[in-house]
Each structure stands twice: as structure tokens, then as C-alpha cells.
Coordinates of C-alpha atoms in Angstrom, one line a residue:
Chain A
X50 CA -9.1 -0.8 10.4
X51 CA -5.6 -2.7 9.8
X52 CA -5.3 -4.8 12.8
X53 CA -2.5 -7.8 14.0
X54 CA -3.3 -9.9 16.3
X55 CA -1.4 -12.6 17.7
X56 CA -2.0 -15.4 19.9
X57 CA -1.2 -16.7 22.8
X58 CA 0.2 -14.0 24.2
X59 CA 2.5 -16.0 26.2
X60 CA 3.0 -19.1 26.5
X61 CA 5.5 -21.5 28.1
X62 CA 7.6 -25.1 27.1
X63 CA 9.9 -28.3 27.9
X64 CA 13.2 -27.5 25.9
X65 CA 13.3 -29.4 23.3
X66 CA 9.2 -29.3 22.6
X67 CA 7.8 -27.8 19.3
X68 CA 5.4 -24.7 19.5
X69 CA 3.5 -23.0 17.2
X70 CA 2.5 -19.3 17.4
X71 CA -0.3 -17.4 15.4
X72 CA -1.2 -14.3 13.7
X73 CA -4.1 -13.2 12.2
X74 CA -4.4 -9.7 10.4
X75 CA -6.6 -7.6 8.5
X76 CA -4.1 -5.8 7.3
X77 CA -5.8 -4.9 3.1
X78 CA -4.0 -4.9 0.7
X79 CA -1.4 -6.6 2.0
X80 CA 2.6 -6.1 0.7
X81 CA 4.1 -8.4 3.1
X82 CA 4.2 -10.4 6.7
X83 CA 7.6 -10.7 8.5
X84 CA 8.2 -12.5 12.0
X85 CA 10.5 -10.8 14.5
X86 CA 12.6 -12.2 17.9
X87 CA 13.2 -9.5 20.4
X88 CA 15.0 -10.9 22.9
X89 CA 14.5 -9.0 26.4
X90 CA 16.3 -5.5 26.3
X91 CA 17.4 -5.6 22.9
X92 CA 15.7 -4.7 19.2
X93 CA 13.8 -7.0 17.1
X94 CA 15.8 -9.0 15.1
X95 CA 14.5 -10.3 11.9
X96 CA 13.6 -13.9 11.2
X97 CA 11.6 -14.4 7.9
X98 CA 9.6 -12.2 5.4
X99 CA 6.9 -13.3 3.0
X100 CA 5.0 -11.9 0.4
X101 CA 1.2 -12.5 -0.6
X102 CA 3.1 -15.5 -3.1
X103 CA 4.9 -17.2 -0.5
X104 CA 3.6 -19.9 1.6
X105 CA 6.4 -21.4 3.5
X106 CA 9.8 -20.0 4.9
X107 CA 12.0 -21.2 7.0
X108 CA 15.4 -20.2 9.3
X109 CA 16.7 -22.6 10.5
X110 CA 14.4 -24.2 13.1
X111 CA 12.5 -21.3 12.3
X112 CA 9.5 -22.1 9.9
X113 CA 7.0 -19.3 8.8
X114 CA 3.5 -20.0 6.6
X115 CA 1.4 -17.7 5.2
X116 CA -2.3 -18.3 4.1
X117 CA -3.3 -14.9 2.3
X118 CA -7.1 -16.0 1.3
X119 CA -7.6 -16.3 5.5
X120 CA -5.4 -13.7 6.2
X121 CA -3.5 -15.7 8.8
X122 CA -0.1 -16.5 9.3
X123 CA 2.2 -19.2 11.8
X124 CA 5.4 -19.3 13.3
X125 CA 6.9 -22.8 14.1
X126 CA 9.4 -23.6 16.4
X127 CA 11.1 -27.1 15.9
X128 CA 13.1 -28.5 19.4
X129 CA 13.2 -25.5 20.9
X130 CA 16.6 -24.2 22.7
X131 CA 16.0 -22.1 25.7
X132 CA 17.8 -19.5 23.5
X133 CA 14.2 -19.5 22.1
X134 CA 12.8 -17.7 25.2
X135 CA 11.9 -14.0 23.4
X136 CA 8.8 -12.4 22.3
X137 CA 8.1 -13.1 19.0
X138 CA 6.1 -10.1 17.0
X139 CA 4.5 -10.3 13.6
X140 CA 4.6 -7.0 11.3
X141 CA 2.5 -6.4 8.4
X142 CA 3.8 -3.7 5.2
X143 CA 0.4 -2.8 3.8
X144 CA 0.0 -3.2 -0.1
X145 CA -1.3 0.5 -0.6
X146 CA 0.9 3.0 -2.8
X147 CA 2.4 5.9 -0.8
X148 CA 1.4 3.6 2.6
X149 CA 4.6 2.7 4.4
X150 CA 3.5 2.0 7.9
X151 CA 4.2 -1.1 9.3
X152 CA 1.6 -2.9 11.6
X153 CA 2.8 -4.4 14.4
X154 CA 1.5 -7.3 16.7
X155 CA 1.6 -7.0 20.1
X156 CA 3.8 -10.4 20.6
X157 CA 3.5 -13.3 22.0
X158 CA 6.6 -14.0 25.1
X159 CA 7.8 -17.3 24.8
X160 CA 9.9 -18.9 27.9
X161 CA 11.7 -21.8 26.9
X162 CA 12.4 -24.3 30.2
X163 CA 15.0 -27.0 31.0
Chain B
X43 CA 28.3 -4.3 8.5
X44 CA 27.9 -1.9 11.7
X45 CA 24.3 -2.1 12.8
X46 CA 21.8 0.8 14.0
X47 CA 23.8 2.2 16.7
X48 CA 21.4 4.2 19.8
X49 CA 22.3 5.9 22.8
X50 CA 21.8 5.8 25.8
X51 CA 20.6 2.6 26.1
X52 CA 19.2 3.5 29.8
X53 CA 18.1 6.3 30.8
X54 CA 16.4 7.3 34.1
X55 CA 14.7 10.9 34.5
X56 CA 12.4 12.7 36.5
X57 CA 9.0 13.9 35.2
X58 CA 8.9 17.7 33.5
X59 CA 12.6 16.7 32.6
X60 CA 14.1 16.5 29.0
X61 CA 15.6 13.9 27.3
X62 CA 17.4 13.0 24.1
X63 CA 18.3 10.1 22.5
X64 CA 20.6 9.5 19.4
X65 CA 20.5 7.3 16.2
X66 CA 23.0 6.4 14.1
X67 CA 21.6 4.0 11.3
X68 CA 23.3 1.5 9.2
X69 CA 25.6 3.1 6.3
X70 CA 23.6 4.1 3.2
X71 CA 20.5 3.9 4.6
X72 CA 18.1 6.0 3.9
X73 CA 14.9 5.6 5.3
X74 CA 15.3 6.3 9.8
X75 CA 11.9 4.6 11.9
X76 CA 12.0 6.1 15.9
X77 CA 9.1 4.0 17.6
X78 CA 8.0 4.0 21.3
X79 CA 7.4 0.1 22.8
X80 CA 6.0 0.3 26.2
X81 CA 6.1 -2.8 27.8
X82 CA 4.1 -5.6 26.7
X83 CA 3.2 -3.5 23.7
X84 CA 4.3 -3.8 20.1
X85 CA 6.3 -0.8 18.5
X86 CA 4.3 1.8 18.0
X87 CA 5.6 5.0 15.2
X88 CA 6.6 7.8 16.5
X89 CA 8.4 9.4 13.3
X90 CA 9.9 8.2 9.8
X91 CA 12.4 9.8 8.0
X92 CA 13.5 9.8 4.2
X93 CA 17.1 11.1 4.4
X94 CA 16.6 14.0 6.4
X95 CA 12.8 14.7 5.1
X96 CA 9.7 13.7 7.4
X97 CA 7.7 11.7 5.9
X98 CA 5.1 10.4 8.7
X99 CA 4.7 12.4 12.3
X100 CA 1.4 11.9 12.7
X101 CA 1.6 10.2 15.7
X102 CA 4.3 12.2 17.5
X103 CA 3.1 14.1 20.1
X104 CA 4.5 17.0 19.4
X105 CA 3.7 19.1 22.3
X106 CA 6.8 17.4 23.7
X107 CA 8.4 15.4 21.3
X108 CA 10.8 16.5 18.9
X109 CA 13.0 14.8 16.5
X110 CA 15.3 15.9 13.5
X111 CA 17.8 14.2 11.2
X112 CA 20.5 16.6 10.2
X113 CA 22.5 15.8 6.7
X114 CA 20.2 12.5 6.4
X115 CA 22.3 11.1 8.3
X116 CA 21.8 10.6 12.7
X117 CA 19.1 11.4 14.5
X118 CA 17.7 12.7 17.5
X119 CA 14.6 12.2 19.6
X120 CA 13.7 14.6 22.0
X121 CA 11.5 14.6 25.0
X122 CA 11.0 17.8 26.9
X123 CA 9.3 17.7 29.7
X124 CA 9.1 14.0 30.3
X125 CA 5.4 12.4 31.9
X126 CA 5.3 9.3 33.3
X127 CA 3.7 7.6 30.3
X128 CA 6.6 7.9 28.4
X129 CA 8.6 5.0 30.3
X130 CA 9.1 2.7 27.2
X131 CA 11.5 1.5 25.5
X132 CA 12.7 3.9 21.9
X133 CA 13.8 1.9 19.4
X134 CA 15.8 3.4 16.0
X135 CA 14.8 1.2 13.0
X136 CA 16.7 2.2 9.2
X137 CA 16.3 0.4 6.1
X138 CA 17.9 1.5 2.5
X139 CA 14.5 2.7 1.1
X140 CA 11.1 3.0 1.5
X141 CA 10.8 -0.3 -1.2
X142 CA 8.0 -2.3 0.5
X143 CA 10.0 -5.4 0.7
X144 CA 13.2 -3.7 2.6
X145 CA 14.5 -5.3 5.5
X146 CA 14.1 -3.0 8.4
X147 CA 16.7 -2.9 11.0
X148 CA 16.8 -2.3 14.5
X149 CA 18.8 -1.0 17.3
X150 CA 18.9 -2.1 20.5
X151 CA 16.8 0.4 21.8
X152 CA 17.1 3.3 24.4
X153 CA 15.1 2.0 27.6
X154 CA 13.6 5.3 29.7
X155 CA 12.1 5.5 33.1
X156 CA 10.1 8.4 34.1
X157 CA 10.1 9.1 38.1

């Protein structure tokens, strides 16, 4: 069954601190991974997408890797700004012709304190 | 560039109610996502659209839920009636195609409480 799962599933840091959050799918074949913010009471706003290729991609302080052999994925935040307090959800776009589901991760909700 | 546009973006009902909620994506676009997030939850799919075809409904419950995309253009979600499990949040999602590698848009979602 494709599956995301992301962990922690919330988690909390000193402005300014560096975090690291984690996804793990079993999403087969696999198209692409992508990263979203969704601030509270607002959309998902996109913040990298990676194919099976890509290793590394950043935005800003903002940096996304992608290991496709273990199927696992990271999103690193560098001195984080308590404009960084959001969930943060990883999608997966299965590989499969004529698929074109997305599979989303349940989030993990970061809160950013001064 | 105008984003996905959805309203209302609160909406506060009481159960066997109805409901609608309205999608305008970005220009051009034609693929149109509605998903249900209920809180703490990651989007799940309610229906996709390519222009004003259905292309995945398979988990709209569709006993109550409704949806249609006139012209290829807006679209409309409809509840009727409402149960308390459907307090989430709806979010409109549009990207120009179904190309796997299309960036997917989102609005800001329609919130909706069920009393």
C-alpha cells in the first residue's frame, strides 16, 4: 500500500535553532517528492519538488534531500524564524502511468519560540 | 498571477444542513483537486477534475457530496445534509495538467464546522 509517513509529528525550537524533519514513504514507483508549509488557516504553499534524480534542493533556508534507494526524504530548517511555526507536509506523485494521486503525509507542526 | 480563489472561507452549519463551497482556479489551469483536511490530518481527495471531466471520485462520498465544474472552468462542492464528521477544512488545489511534475496550487481553503 503507498504510505507517507512523517516524523515527529510535532515538534518545538529556540528561534534561531536548526531542525530537521523526516519522511519516509513507500510510495512505488515513485514520480516525485515535494515538501509543503501550511501555515494555520491557510493552503499549503509549496516549498521544493524532487524527482527520483535529485538529491538536494534548497529555498532559501529551506533545504530538501532525497535518498530514493531507502525511500526517505528530509526537510532542513537553517536558523529558524518564528515565521517557521507551520505544519510542514510531504506529498508523494506516484511513478505509475494513468496514476495521478498524490500521497499526502500527515505533517509534522512546527512551533518556532523566541 | 491571481491564485486559487475559494469561498467562503468559514462556514458554520448545523447537521442535516447543505453546504456549498466555490473554486475558482488559477487562469489556464486545467487540472481542479477539492480535498477534505480534518484537523491534524493531511489532505485527503475528495474529487479531480480535467477541465470539466471527472477523472477520480472514488473517494467522494457521494451519498452527500456533490461536485461539478461547469465550462472547465469554477467549481462547486456540495454537501447536503451535512454530519458532524465533515468539520474540516476543503481545500481547492489547480495545476495546468495532469504532467506528473506540475506544481499544484492551493487555495486557502474553506474551513466548515458542523453543529
Amino acid at each position: 500500500k503507498n504510505q507517507v509517513e512523517q516524523s515527529p509529528q510535532s515538534l518545538i525550537i529556540l528561534e534561531g535553532k536548526n531542525c530537521t524533519l523526516q519522511c519516509n514513504y513507500t510510495v512505488s514507483p515513485f514520480s516525485n517528492l515535494r515538501w509543503y508549509k501550511q501555515d494555520t488557516g491557510r493552503g499549503p504553499v509549496s516549498l521544493t519538488i524532487m524527482t527520483f534524480s535529485e538529491n538536494t534542493k534548497s529555498n532559501g533556508r529551506y533545504t530538501a534531500t532525497l535518498d530514493a534507494d531507502t525511500k526517505q526524504s528530509s526537510l532542513h530548517i537553517t536558523a529558524s524564524q518564528l515565521s517557521d511555526s507551520a505544519s510542514y507536509i510531504c506529498v508523494v506523485r506516484p511513478g505509475r502511468s494513468g496514476t495521478y494521486k498524490y500521497i499526502f503525509g500527515t505533517g509534522t507542526r512546527l512551533k518556532v519560540l523566541a | 498571477e491571481a491564485g486559487v480563489a475559494q469561498s467562503p472561507r468559514y462556514k458554520i452549519i448545523e447537521k442535516r444542513q447543505s453546504v456549498a463551497f466555490w473554486c475558482n482556479p488559477i487562469s489556464g489551469h486545467a487540472t481542479l483537486y477539492w480535498y477534505q483536511q480534518i484537523l491534524g490530518q493531511g489532505p485527503k481527495l475528495l474529487i479531480q477534475f480535467q477541465n470539466n471531466g471527472v477523472v477520480d471520485d472514488s473517494q467522494l462520498p457521494k451519498d452527500r457530496f456533490s461536485a461539478e465544474r461547469l465550462k472547465g472552468v469554477d467549481s462547486t462542492l456540495k454537501i447536503q445534509p451535512a454530519k458532524l464528521e465533515d468539520s474540516a477544512v476543503y481545500l481547492c488545489a489547480s495545476s495546468l495538467d495532469r504532467t506528473v511534475h506540475r506544481e499544484l496550487f492551493f487555495g486557502e481553503g474553506s474551513r466548515l464546522t458542523v453543529l
